[in-house]
Amino acid sequence: MTILNVLRYPDERLRTVAAEVTDINDDTRKIITDMFATMYEENGVGLAATQVNIHQRIVVIDVSEDKENPLVFINPVITAQNDELMINEEGCLSVPGCYAKVDRHTQVTVSAFDQDGKPFSLDADELLAICVQHELDHLKGVLFVDYLSPLKRQRIKTKFEKEAKANARVY
Ligand code: GNR
Ligand code: NI
C-alpha cells in the first residue's frame, strides 16, 4: 500500500481530462488500493485518480462514519439526475482549508464498473450524491472553485500560489 501525493490547486495537472479504463486488471486494483489508503490517510470522503496524477476514470468514495462502505467507480457515468438542486459547503483535498457553497443535484444515478469489472448502477442522495458529482468533475478537470465567482476564485488562487512558492523555497 502506498500513500500517494495529492496534487494541489492551482496545479495544471488537475485540469487533465481522464481517459476511459480499457482493461480492469491488477494494475487497476493496485491504483484503487493506494487511492483508498490515500483518501483515508487524508480524511477525505472521496478521491478521483486525477488528484493523484493518474489520468484514468477511477473514483473511490466512502461517506460512512467508520470507513465501512468503500465504493469503487470505474468509468462512471451519471445516467439520471434530479432537477432539484441543494446548496452545500464543499471542500477538496486538492484545495485544502478552503470551503465554499456549491449547487449540486439532490439525487443522481451513476453507472460504473467495480474493481472486478462488474457493471453496477447506484442511486445516490445526500452526501453521496454530492461526492459523486464532485469526483466526476475531477475526472473532467473541473474543481469546485470553478463554480465560485471569479473574484473569490482569484483570491483562493493567489493564496495557493503564494503557499506553493513559500514551500518551494523550503526545499
Ligand atoms: O473529503 C471531501 N469532502 C467533501 C465535502 C463536501 C463535498 C465534497 C467533498 S469531496 C472531498 C474529498 C475530495 O477532494 N475529493 O475529490
Ligand atoms: Ni476534490
mmCIF file with all atom_site columns, C-alpha atoms and ligand atoms in Angstrom:
data_model
loop_
_atom_site.group_PDB
_atom_site.id
_atom_site.type_symbol
_atom_site.label_atom_id
_atom_site.label_alt_id
_atom_site.label_comp_id
_atom_site.label_asym_id
_atom_site.label_entity_id
_atom_site.label_seq_id
_atom_site.pdbx_PDB_ins_code
_atom_site.Cartn_x
_atom_site.Cartn_y
_atom_site.Cartn_z
_atom_site.occupancy
_atom_site.B_iso_or_equiv
_atom_site.pdbx_formal_charge
_atom_site.auth_seq_id
_atom_site.auth_comp_id
_atom_site.auth_asym_id
_atom_site.auth_atom_id
_atom_site.pdbx_PDB_model_num
ATOM   1   C  CA  . MET A 1 1   ? 0.000   0.000  0.000   1.00 0.00 ? 1   MET A CA  1
ATOM   2   C  CA  . THR A 1 2   ? 1.334   3.419  -0.926  1.00 0.00 ? 2   THR A CA  1
ATOM   3   C  CA  . ILE A 1 3   ? 0.120   6.820  0.179   1.00 0.00 ? 3   ILE A CA  1
ATOM   4   C  CA  . LEU A 1 4   ? 0.053   8.876  -2.997  1.00 0.00 ? 4   LEU A CA  1
ATOM   5   C  CA  . ASN A 1 5   ? 0.848   12.560 -3.325  1.00 0.00 ? 5   ASN A CA  1
ATOM   6   C  CA  . VAL A 1 6   ? -2.301  14.667 -3.798  1.00 0.00 ? 6   VAL A CA  1
ATOM   7   C  CA  . LEU A 1 7   ? -1.962  17.457 -6.386  1.00 0.00 ? 7   LEU A CA  1
ATOM   8   C  CA  . ARG A 1 8   ? -2.805  20.907 -5.039  1.00 0.00 ? 8   ARG A CA  1
ATOM   9   C  CA  . TYR A 1 9   ? -4.699  23.675 -6.785  1.00 0.00 ? 9   TYR A CA  1
ATOM   10  C  CA  . PRO A 1 10  ? -3.689  25.510 -8.999  1.00 0.00 ? 10  PRO A CA  1
ATOM   11  C  CA  . ASP A 1 11  ? -1.562  22.621 -10.361 1.00 0.00 ? 11  ASP A CA  1
ATOM   12  C  CA  . GLU A 1 12  ? -2.409  22.435 -14.060 1.00 0.00 ? 12  GLU A CA  1
ATOM   13  C  CA  . ARG A 1 13  ? -2.365  18.626 -13.991 1.00 0.00 ? 13  ARG A CA  1
ATOM   14  C  CA  . LEU A 1 14  ? -5.690  18.814 -12.129 1.00 0.00 ? 14  LEU A CA  1
ATOM   15  C  CA  . ARG A 1 15  ? -7.102  20.092 -15.455 1.00 0.00 ? 15  ARG A CA  1
ATOM   16  C  CA  . THR A 1 16  ? -6.292  16.860 -17.301 1.00 0.00 ? 16  THR A CA  1
ATOM   17  C  CA  . VAL A 1 17  ? -9.298  15.008 -18.729 1.00 0.00 ? 17  VAL A CA  1
ATOM   18  C  CA  . ALA A 1 18  ? -9.058  11.372 -17.582 1.00 0.00 ? 18  ALA A CA  1
ATOM   19  C  CA  . ALA A 1 19  ? -9.093  8.525  -20.104 1.00 0.00 ? 19  ALA A CA  1
ATOM   20  C  CA  . GLU A 1 20  ? -11.503 5.569  -20.073 1.00 0.00 ? 20  GLU A CA  1
ATOM   21  C  CA  . VAL A 1 21  ? -10.142 2.449  -18.402 1.00 0.00 ? 21  VAL A CA  1
ATOM   22  C  CA  . THR A 1 22  ? -9.986  -0.158 -21.166 1.00 0.00 ? 22  THR A CA  1
ATOM   23  C  CA  . ASP A 1 23  ? -8.908  -3.142 -19.052 1.00 0.00 ? 23  ASP A CA  1
ATOM   24  C  CA  . ILE A 1 24  ? -9.635  -3.688 -15.343 1.00 0.00 ? 24  ILE A CA  1
ATOM   25  C  CA  . ASN A 1 25  ? -6.637  -5.682 -14.102 1.00 0.00 ? 25  ASN A CA  1
ATOM   26  C  CA  . ASP A 1 26  ? -4.189  -5.980 -11.179 1.00 0.00 ? 26  ASP A CA  1
ATOM   27  C  CA  . ASP A 1 27  ? -2.624  -2.615 -12.055 1.00 0.00 ? 27  ASP A CA  1
ATOM   28  C  CA  . THR A 1 28  ? -6.073  -1.023 -11.757 1.00 0.00 ? 28  THR A CA  1
ATOM   29  C  CA  . ARG A 1 29  ? -6.671  -2.763 -8.414  1.00 0.00 ? 29  ARG A CA  1
ATOM   30  C  CA  . LYS A 1 30  ? -3.281  -1.575 -7.087  1.00 0.00 ? 30  LYS A CA  1
ATOM   31  C  CA  . ILE A 1 31  ? -4.231  2.005  -8.013  1.00 0.00 ? 31  ILE A CA  1
ATOM   32  C  CA  . ILE A 1 32  ? -7.567  1.559  -6.185  1.00 0.00 ? 32  ILE A CA  1
ATOM   33  C  CA  . THR A 1 33  ? -5.875  0.163  -3.038  1.00 0.00 ? 33  THR A CA  1
ATOM   34  C  CA  . ASP A 1 34  ? -3.460  3.098  -2.986  1.00 0.00 ? 34  ASP A CA  1
ATOM   35  C  CA  . MET A 1 35  ? -6.274  5.572  -3.615  1.00 0.00 ? 35  MET A CA  1
ATOM   36  C  CA  . PHE A 1 36  ? -8.255  4.250  -0.615  1.00 0.00 ? 36  PHE A CA  1
ATOM   37  C  CA  . ALA A 1 37  ? -5.125  4.372  1.574   1.00 0.00 ? 37  ALA A CA  1
ATOM   38  C  CA  . THR A 1 38  ? -4.518  7.965  0.470   1.00 0.00 ? 38  THR A CA  1
ATOM   39  C  CA  . MET A 1 39  ? -8.151  9.025  0.904   1.00 0.00 ? 39  MET A CA  1
ATOM   40  C  CA  . TYR A 1 40  ? -8.401  7.547  4.431   1.00 0.00 ? 40  TYR A CA  1
ATOM   41  C  CA  . GLU A 1 41  ? -4.988  8.969  5.393   1.00 0.00 ? 41  GLU A CA  1
ATOM   42  C  CA  . GLU A 1 42  ? -6.141  12.447 4.332   1.00 0.00 ? 42  GLU A CA  1
ATOM   43  C  CA  . ASN A 1 43  ? -9.572  12.020 5.978   1.00 0.00 ? 43  ASN A CA  1
ATOM   44  C  CA  . GLY A 1 44  ? -11.386 12.518 2.686   1.00 0.00 ? 44  GLY A CA  1
ATOM   45  C  CA  . VAL A 1 45  ? -14.747 11.029 1.740   1.00 0.00 ? 45  VAL A CA  1
ATOM   46  C  CA  . GLY A 1 46  ? -13.798 10.673 -1.918  1.00 0.00 ? 46  GLY A CA  1
ATOM   47  C  CA  . LEU A 1 47  ? -10.815 10.734 -4.249  1.00 0.00 ? 47  LEU A CA  1
ATOM   48  C  CA  . ALA A 1 48  ? -10.519 10.873 -8.030  1.00 0.00 ? 48  ALA A CA  1
ATOM   49  C  CA  . ALA A 1 49  ? -7.464  9.366  -9.753  1.00 0.00 ? 49  ALA A CA  1
ATOM   50  C  CA  . THR A 1 50  ? -6.818  12.777 -11.348 1.00 0.00 ? 50  THR A CA  1
ATOM   51  C  CA  . GLN A 1 51  ? -5.927  14.133 -7.888  1.00 0.00 ? 51  GLN A CA  1
ATOM   52  C  CA  . VAL A 1 52  ? -3.060  11.640 -7.556  1.00 0.00 ? 52  VAL A CA  1
ATOM   53  C  CA  . ASN A 1 53  ? -1.842  12.371 -11.102 1.00 0.00 ? 53  ASN A CA  1
ATOM   54  C  CA  . ILE A 1 54  ? -3.295  9.187  -12.587 1.00 0.00 ? 54  ILE A CA  1
ATOM   55  C  CA  . HIS A 1 55  ? -5.390  10.229 -15.541 1.00 0.00 ? 55  HIS A CA  1
ATOM   56  C  CA  . GLN A 1 56  ? -7.811  7.327  -15.764 1.00 0.00 ? 56  GLN A CA  1
ATOM   57  C  CA  . ARG A 1 57  ? -11.529 7.338  -14.999 1.00 0.00 ? 57  ARG A CA  1
ATOM   58  C  CA  . ILE A 1 58  ? -11.280 5.856  -11.479 1.00 0.00 ? 58  ILE A CA  1
ATOM   59  C  CA  . VAL A 1 59  ? -13.005 7.196  -8.351  1.00 0.00 ? 59  VAL A CA  1
ATOM   60  C  CA  . VAL A 1 60  ? -13.161 5.908  -4.770  1.00 0.00 ? 60  VAL A CA  1
ATOM   61  C  CA  . ILE A 1 61  ? -15.722 7.109  -2.229  1.00 0.00 ? 61  ILE A CA  1
ATOM   62  C  CA  . ASP A 1 62  ? -16.564 6.272  1.372   1.00 0.00 ? 62  ASP A CA  1
ATOM   63  C  CA  . VAL A 1 63  ? -19.057 8.553  3.067   1.00 0.00 ? 63  VAL A CA  1
ATOM   64  C  CA  . SER A 1 64  ? -19.661 6.179  6.003   1.00 0.00 ? 64  SER A CA  1
ATOM   65  C  CA  . GLU A 1 65  ? -18.740 7.088  9.590   1.00 0.00 ? 65  GLU A CA  1
ATOM   66  C  CA  . ASP A 1 66  ? -16.369 4.175  10.142  1.00 0.00 ? 66  ASP A CA  1
ATOM   67  C  CA  . LYS A 1 67  ? -14.731 3.588  6.745   1.00 0.00 ? 67  LYS A CA  1
ATOM   68  C  CA  . GLU A 1 68  ? -17.066 0.648  6.327   1.00 0.00 ? 68  GLU A CA  1
ATOM   69  C  CA  . ASN A 1 69  ? -18.552 1.363  2.899   1.00 0.00 ? 69  ASN A CA  1
ATOM   70  C  CA  . PRO A 1 70  ? -15.761 1.709  0.320   1.00 0.00 ? 70  PRO A CA  1
ATOM   71  C  CA  . LEU A 1 71  ? -17.194 2.298  -3.153  1.00 0.00 ? 71  LEU A CA  1
ATOM   72  C  CA  . VAL A 1 72  ? -15.230 1.961  -6.391  1.00 0.00 ? 72  VAL A CA  1
ATOM   73  C  CA  . PHE A 1 73  ? -16.336 3.606  -9.636  1.00 0.00 ? 73  PHE A CA  1
ATOM   74  C  CA  . ILE A 1 74  ? -14.501 2.789  -12.851 1.00 0.00 ? 74  ILE A CA  1
ATOM   75  C  CA  . ASN A 1 75  ? -15.636 4.653  -15.990 1.00 0.00 ? 75  ASN A CA  1
ATOM   76  C  CA  . PRO A 1 76  ? -18.509 6.233  -14.036 1.00 0.00 ? 76  PRO A CA  1
ATOM   77  C  CA  . VAL A 1 77  ? -21.342 7.974  -15.867 1.00 0.00 ? 77  VAL A CA  1
ATOM   78  C  CA  . ILE A 1 78  ? -24.289 9.878  -14.398 1.00 0.00 ? 78  ILE A CA  1
ATOM   79  C  CA  . THR A 1 79  ? -27.284 8.384  -16.191 1.00 0.00 ? 79  THR A CA  1
ATOM   80  C  CA  . ALA A 1 80  ? -30.021 10.346 -14.406 1.00 0.00 ? 80  ALA A CA  1
ATOM   81  C  CA  . GLN A 1 81  ? -30.234 13.357 -12.129 1.00 0.00 ? 81  GLN A CA  1
ATOM   82  C  CA  . ASN A 1 82  ? -32.938 15.210 -10.254 1.00 0.00 ? 82  ASN A CA  1
ATOM   83  C  CA  . ASP A 1 83  ? -33.689 18.763 -11.470 1.00 0.00 ? 83  ASP A CA  1
ATOM   84  C  CA  . GLU A 1 84  ? -33.746 19.901 -7.863  1.00 0.00 ? 84  GLU A CA  1
ATOM   85  C  CA  . LEU A 1 85  ? -30.569 21.473 -6.506  1.00 0.00 ? 85  LEU A CA  1
ATOM   86  C  CA  . MET A 1 86  ? -29.145 21.640 -2.994  1.00 0.00 ? 86  MET A CA  1
ATOM   87  C  CA  . ILE A 1 87  ? -26.520 24.048 -1.737  1.00 0.00 ? 87  ILE A CA  1
ATOM   88  C  CA  . ASN A 1 88  ? -23.785 22.544 0.369   1.00 0.00 ? 88  ASN A CA  1
ATOM   89  C  CA  . GLU A 1 89  ? -20.453 23.597 1.795   1.00 0.00 ? 89  GLU A CA  1
ATOM   90  C  CA  . GLU A 1 90  ? -17.775 21.668 -0.099  1.00 0.00 ? 90  GLU A CA  1
ATOM   91  C  CA  . GLY A 1 91  ? -14.119 21.059 0.489   1.00 0.00 ? 91  GLY A CA  1
ATOM   92  C  CA  . CYS A 1 92  ? -11.481 19.298 -1.589  1.00 0.00 ? 92  CYS A CA  1
ATOM   93  C  CA  . LEU A 1 93  ? -8.223  17.541 -0.743  1.00 0.00 ? 93  LEU A CA  1
ATOM   94  C  CA  . SER A 1 94  ? -6.690  19.429 -3.677  1.00 0.00 ? 94  SER A CA  1
ATOM   95  C  CA  . VAL A 1 95  ? -7.788  22.784 -2.218  1.00 0.00 ? 95  VAL A CA  1
ATOM   96  C  CA  . PRO A 1 96  ? -7.021  22.166 1.467   1.00 0.00 ? 96  PRO A CA  1
ATOM   97  C  CA  . GLY A 1 97  ? -8.503  24.505 4.047   1.00 0.00 ? 97  GLY A CA  1
ATOM   98  C  CA  . CYS A 1 98  ? -10.883 26.093 1.555   1.00 0.00 ? 98  CYS A CA  1
ATOM   99  C  CA  . TYR A 1 99  ? -14.638 25.591 1.858   1.00 0.00 ? 99  TYR A CA  1
ATOM   100 C  CA  . ALA A 1 100 ? -17.393 27.118 -0.230  1.00 0.00 ? 100 ALA A CA  1
ATOM   101 C  CA  . LYS A 1 101 ? -21.051 26.662 -1.086  1.00 0.00 ? 101 LYS A CA  1
ATOM   102 C  CA  . VAL A 1 102 ? -21.788 24.784 -4.310  1.00 0.00 ? 102 VAL A CA  1
ATOM   103 C  CA  . ASP A 1 103 ? -25.081 23.818 -6.025  1.00 0.00 ? 103 ASP A CA  1
ATOM   104 C  CA  . ARG A 1 104 ? -25.485 20.113 -6.733  1.00 0.00 ? 104 ARG A CA  1
ATOM   105 C  CA  . HIS A 1 105 ? -28.322 17.889 -7.905  1.00 0.00 ? 105 HIS A CA  1
ATOM   106 C  CA  . THR A 1 106 ? -30.149 16.332 -4.930  1.00 0.00 ? 106 THR A CA  1
ATOM   107 C  CA  . GLN A 1 107 ? -30.204 12.872 -6.497  1.00 0.00 ? 107 GLN A CA  1
ATOM   108 C  CA  . VAL A 1 108 ? -28.105 11.201 -9.177  1.00 0.00 ? 108 VAL A CA  1
ATOM   109 C  CA  . THR A 1 109 ? -27.967 7.736  -10.665 1.00 0.00 ? 109 THR A CA  1
ATOM   110 C  CA  . VAL A 1 110 ? -24.457 6.613  -11.536 1.00 0.00 ? 110 VAL A CA  1
ATOM   111 C  CA  . SER A 1 111 ? -23.431 3.631  -13.667 1.00 0.00 ? 111 SER A CA  1
ATOM   112 C  CA  . ALA A 1 112 ? -19.899 2.272  -13.414 1.00 0.00 ? 112 ALA A CA  1
ATOM   113 C  CA  . PHE A 1 113 ? -17.760 -0.854 -13.164 1.00 0.00 ? 113 PHE A CA  1
ATOM   114 C  CA  . ASP A 1 114 ? -16.356 -2.182 -9.901  1.00 0.00 ? 114 ASP A CA  1
ATOM   115 C  CA  . GLN A 1 115 ? -12.775 -3.433 -9.288  1.00 0.00 ? 115 GLN A CA  1
ATOM   116 C  CA  . ASP A 1 116 ? -13.710 -6.856 -10.705 1.00 0.00 ? 116 ASP A CA  1
ATOM   117 C  CA  . GLY A 1 117 ? -15.077 -5.382 -13.895 1.00 0.00 ? 117 GLY A CA  1
ATOM   118 C  CA  . LYS A 1 118 ? -18.678 -5.931 -12.873 1.00 0.00 ? 118 LYS A CA  1
ATOM   119 C  CA  . PRO A 1 119 ? -21.117 -3.230 -14.034 1.00 0.00 ? 119 PRO A CA  1
ATOM   120 C  CA  . PHE A 1 120 ? -23.463 -1.706 -11.476 1.00 0.00 ? 120 PHE A CA  1
ATOM   121 C  CA  . SER A 1 121 ? -25.821 1.214  -11.069 1.00 0.00 ? 121 SER A CA  1
ATOM   122 C  CA  . LEU A 1 122 ? -26.336 3.205  -7.869  1.00 0.00 ? 122 LEU A CA  1
ATOM   123 C  CA  . ASP A 1 123 ? -28.909 5.773  -6.759  1.00 0.00 ? 123 ASP A CA  1
ATOM   124 C  CA  . ALA A 1 124 ? -27.212 8.405  -4.628  1.00 0.00 ? 124 ALA A CA  1
ATOM   125 C  CA  . ASP A 1 125 ? -28.587 11.203 -2.496  1.00 0.00 ? 125 ASP A CA  1
ATOM   126 C  CA  . GLU A 1 126 ? -27.318 13.480 0.281   1.00 0.00 ? 126 GLU A CA  1
ATOM   127 C  CA  . LEU A 1 127 ? -23.520 13.492 0.798   1.00 0.00 ? 127 LEU A CA  1
ATOM   128 C  CA  . LEU A 1 128 ? -23.013 10.532 -1.554  1.00 0.00 ? 128 LEU A CA  1
ATOM   129 C  CA  . ALA A 1 129 ? -24.753 12.405 -4.382  1.00 0.00 ? 129 ALA A CA  1
ATOM   130 C  CA  . ILE A 1 130 ? -22.620 15.487 -3.722  1.00 0.00 ? 130 ILE A CA  1
ATOM   131 C  CA  . CYS A 1 131 ? -19.477 13.407 -3.630  1.00 0.00 ? 131 CYS A CA  1
ATOM   132 C  CA  . VAL A 1 132 ? -20.293 11.560 -6.884  1.00 0.00 ? 132 VAL A CA  1
ATOM   133 C  CA  . GLN A 1 133 ? -20.796 14.892 -8.672  1.00 0.00 ? 133 GLN A CA  1
ATOM   134 C  CA  . HIS A 1 134 ? -17.628 16.360 -7.120  1.00 0.00 ? 134 HIS A CA  1
ATOM   135 C  CA  . GLU A 1 135 ? -15.479 13.342 -8.085  1.00 0.00 ? 135 GLU A CA  1
ATOM   136 C  CA  . LEU A 1 136 ? -16.857 13.054 -11.626 1.00 0.00 ? 136 LEU A CA  1
ATOM   137 C  CA  . ASP A 1 137 ? -15.980 16.727 -12.082 1.00 0.00 ? 137 ASP A CA  1
ATOM   138 C  CA  . HIS A 1 138 ? -12.348 15.927 -11.156 1.00 0.00 ? 138 HIS A CA  1
ATOM   139 C  CA  . LEU A 1 139 ? -12.223 13.345 -13.975 1.00 0.00 ? 139 LEU A CA  1
ATOM   140 C  CA  . LYS A 1 140 ? -13.180 16.159 -16.375 1.00 0.00 ? 140 LYS A CA  1
ATOM   141 C  CA  . GLY A 1 141 ? -10.550 18.515 -14.925 1.00 0.00 ? 141 GLY A CA  1
ATOM   142 C  CA  . VAL A 1 142 ? -13.177 20.572 -13.083 1.00 0.00 ? 142 VAL A CA  1
ATOM   143 C  CA  . LEU A 1 143 ? -12.749 21.782 -9.474  1.00 0.00 ? 143 LEU A CA  1
ATOM   144 C  CA  . PHE A 1 144 ? -15.425 23.100 -7.118  1.00 0.00 ? 144 PHE A CA  1
ATOM   145 C  CA  . VAL A 1 145 ? -13.702 26.504 -7.083  1.00 0.00 ? 145 VAL A CA  1
ATOM   146 C  CA  . ASP A 1 146 ? -14.651 26.795 -10.781 1.00 0.00 ? 146 ASP A CA  1
ATOM   147 C  CA  . TYR A 1 147 ? -18.263 27.357 -9.661  1.00 0.00 ? 147 TYR A CA  1
ATOM   148 C  CA  . LEU A 1 148 ? -17.356 30.347 -7.466  1.00 0.00 ? 148 LEU A CA  1
ATOM   149 C  CA  . SER A 1 149 ? -17.345 33.956 -8.620  1.00 0.00 ? 149 SER A CA  1
ATOM   150 C  CA  . PRO A 1 150 ? -14.157 34.983 -10.491 1.00 0.00 ? 150 PRO A CA  1
ATOM   151 C  CA  . LEU A 1 151 ? -13.247 37.256 -7.577  1.00 0.00 ? 151 LEU A CA  1
ATOM   152 C  CA  . LYS A 1 152 ? -13.489 34.501 -4.970  1.00 0.00 ? 152 LYS A CA  1
ATOM   153 C  CA  . ARG A 1 153 ? -11.636 32.063 -7.220  1.00 0.00 ? 153 ARG A CA  1
ATOM   154 C  CA  . GLN A 1 154 ? -8.829  34.553 -7.837  1.00 0.00 ? 154 GLN A CA  1
ATOM   155 C  CA  . ARG A 1 155 ? -8.458  35.139 -4.105  1.00 0.00 ? 155 ARG A CA  1
ATOM   156 C  CA  . ILE A 1 156 ? -8.097  31.400 -3.499  1.00 0.00 ? 156 ILE A CA  1
ATOM   157 C  CA  . LYS A 1 157 ? -5.698  31.029 -6.424  1.00 0.00 ? 157 LYS A CA  1
ATOM   158 C  CA  . THR A 1 158 ? -3.417  33.823 -5.193  1.00 0.00 ? 158 THR A CA  1
ATOM   159 C  CA  . LYS A 1 159 ? -3.357  32.313 -1.689  1.00 0.00 ? 159 LYS A CA  1
ATOM   160 C  CA  . PHE A 1 160 ? -2.401  28.870 -3.013  1.00 0.00 ? 160 PHE A CA  1
ATOM   161 C  CA  . GLU A 1 161 ? 0.208   30.268 -5.419  1.00 0.00 ? 161 GLU A CA  1
ATOM   162 C  CA  . LYS A 1 162 ? 1.852   32.109 -2.523  1.00 0.00 ? 162 LYS A CA  1
ATOM   163 C  CA  . GLU A 1 163 ? 1.841   28.938 -0.429  1.00 0.00 ? 163 GLU A CA  1
ATOM   164 C  CA  . ALA A 1 164 ? 3.335   26.906 -3.276  1.00 0.00 ? 164 ALA A CA  1
ATOM   165 C  CA  . LYS A 1 165 ? 6.126   29.479 -3.671  1.00 0.00 ? 165 LYS A CA  1
ATOM   166 C  CA  . ALA A 1 166 ? 6.821   29.514 0.076   1.00 0.00 ? 166 ALA A CA  1
ATOM   167 C  CA  . ASN A 1 167 ? 7.054   25.723 0.048   1.00 0.00 ? 167 ASN A CA  1
ATOM   168 C  CA  . ALA A 1 168 ? 9.354   25.775 -2.978  1.00 0.00 ? 168 ALA A CA  1
ATOM   169 C  CA  . ARG A 1 169 ? 11.794  27.944 -1.008  1.00 0.00 ? 169 ARG A CA  1
ATOM   170 C  CA  . VAL A 1 170 ? 11.882  25.479 1.870   1.00 0.00 ? 170 VAL A CA  1
ATOM   171 C  CA  . TYR A 1 171 ? 13.020  22.511 -0.221  1.00 0.00 ? 171 TYR A CA  1
HETATM 172 O  O1  . GNR B 2 .   ? -13.281 14.880 1.622   1.00 0.00 ? 1   GNR B O1  1
HETATM 173 C  C1  . GNR B 2 .   ? -14.022 15.548 0.902   1.00 0.00 ? 1   GNR B C1  1
HETATM 174 N  N1  . GNR B 2 .   ? -15.121 16.121 1.450   1.00 0.00 ? 1   GNR B N1  1
HETATM 175 C  C2  . GNR B 2 .   ? -16.115 16.729 0.707   1.00 0.00 ? 1   GNR B C2  1
HETATM 176 C  C3  . GNR B 2 .   ? -17.035 17.515 1.382   1.00 0.00 ? 1   GNR B C3  1
HETATM 177 C  C4  . GNR B 2 .   ? -18.048 18.136 0.692   1.00 0.00 ? 1   GNR B C4  1
HETATM 178 C  C5  . GNR B 2 .   ? -18.157 17.975 -0.655  1.00 0.00 ? 1   GNR B C5  1
HETATM 179 C  C6  . GNR B 2 .   ? -17.245 17.205 -1.347  1.00 0.00 ? 1   GNR B C6  1
HETATM 180 C  C7  . GNR B 2 .   ? -16.223 16.586 -0.679  1.00 0.00 ? 1   GNR B C7  1
HETATM 181 S  S1  . GNR B 2 .   ? -15.094 15.596 -1.525  1.00 0.00 ? 1   GNR B S1  1
HETATM 182 C  C8  . GNR B 2 .   ? -13.675 15.761 -0.508  1.00 0.00 ? 1   GNR B C8  1
HETATM 183 C  C9  . GNR B 2 .   ? -12.553 14.864 -0.983  1.00 0.00 ? 1   GNR B C9  1
HETATM 184 C  C10 . GNR B 2 .   ? -12.108 15.293 -2.355  1.00 0.00 ? 1   GNR B C10 1
HETATM 185 O  O2  . GNR B 2 .   ? -11.476 16.281 -2.588  1.00 0.00 ? 1   GNR B O2  1
HETATM 186 N  N2  . GNR B 2 .   ? -12.492 14.549 -3.343  1.00 0.00 ? 1   GNR B N2  1
HETATM 187 O  O3  . GNR B 2 .   ? -12.174 14.887 -4.597  1.00 0.00 ? 1   GNR B O3  1
HETATM 188 NI NI  . NI  B 3 .   ? -11.961 17.032 -4.608  1.00 0.00 ? 2   NI  B NI  1
#
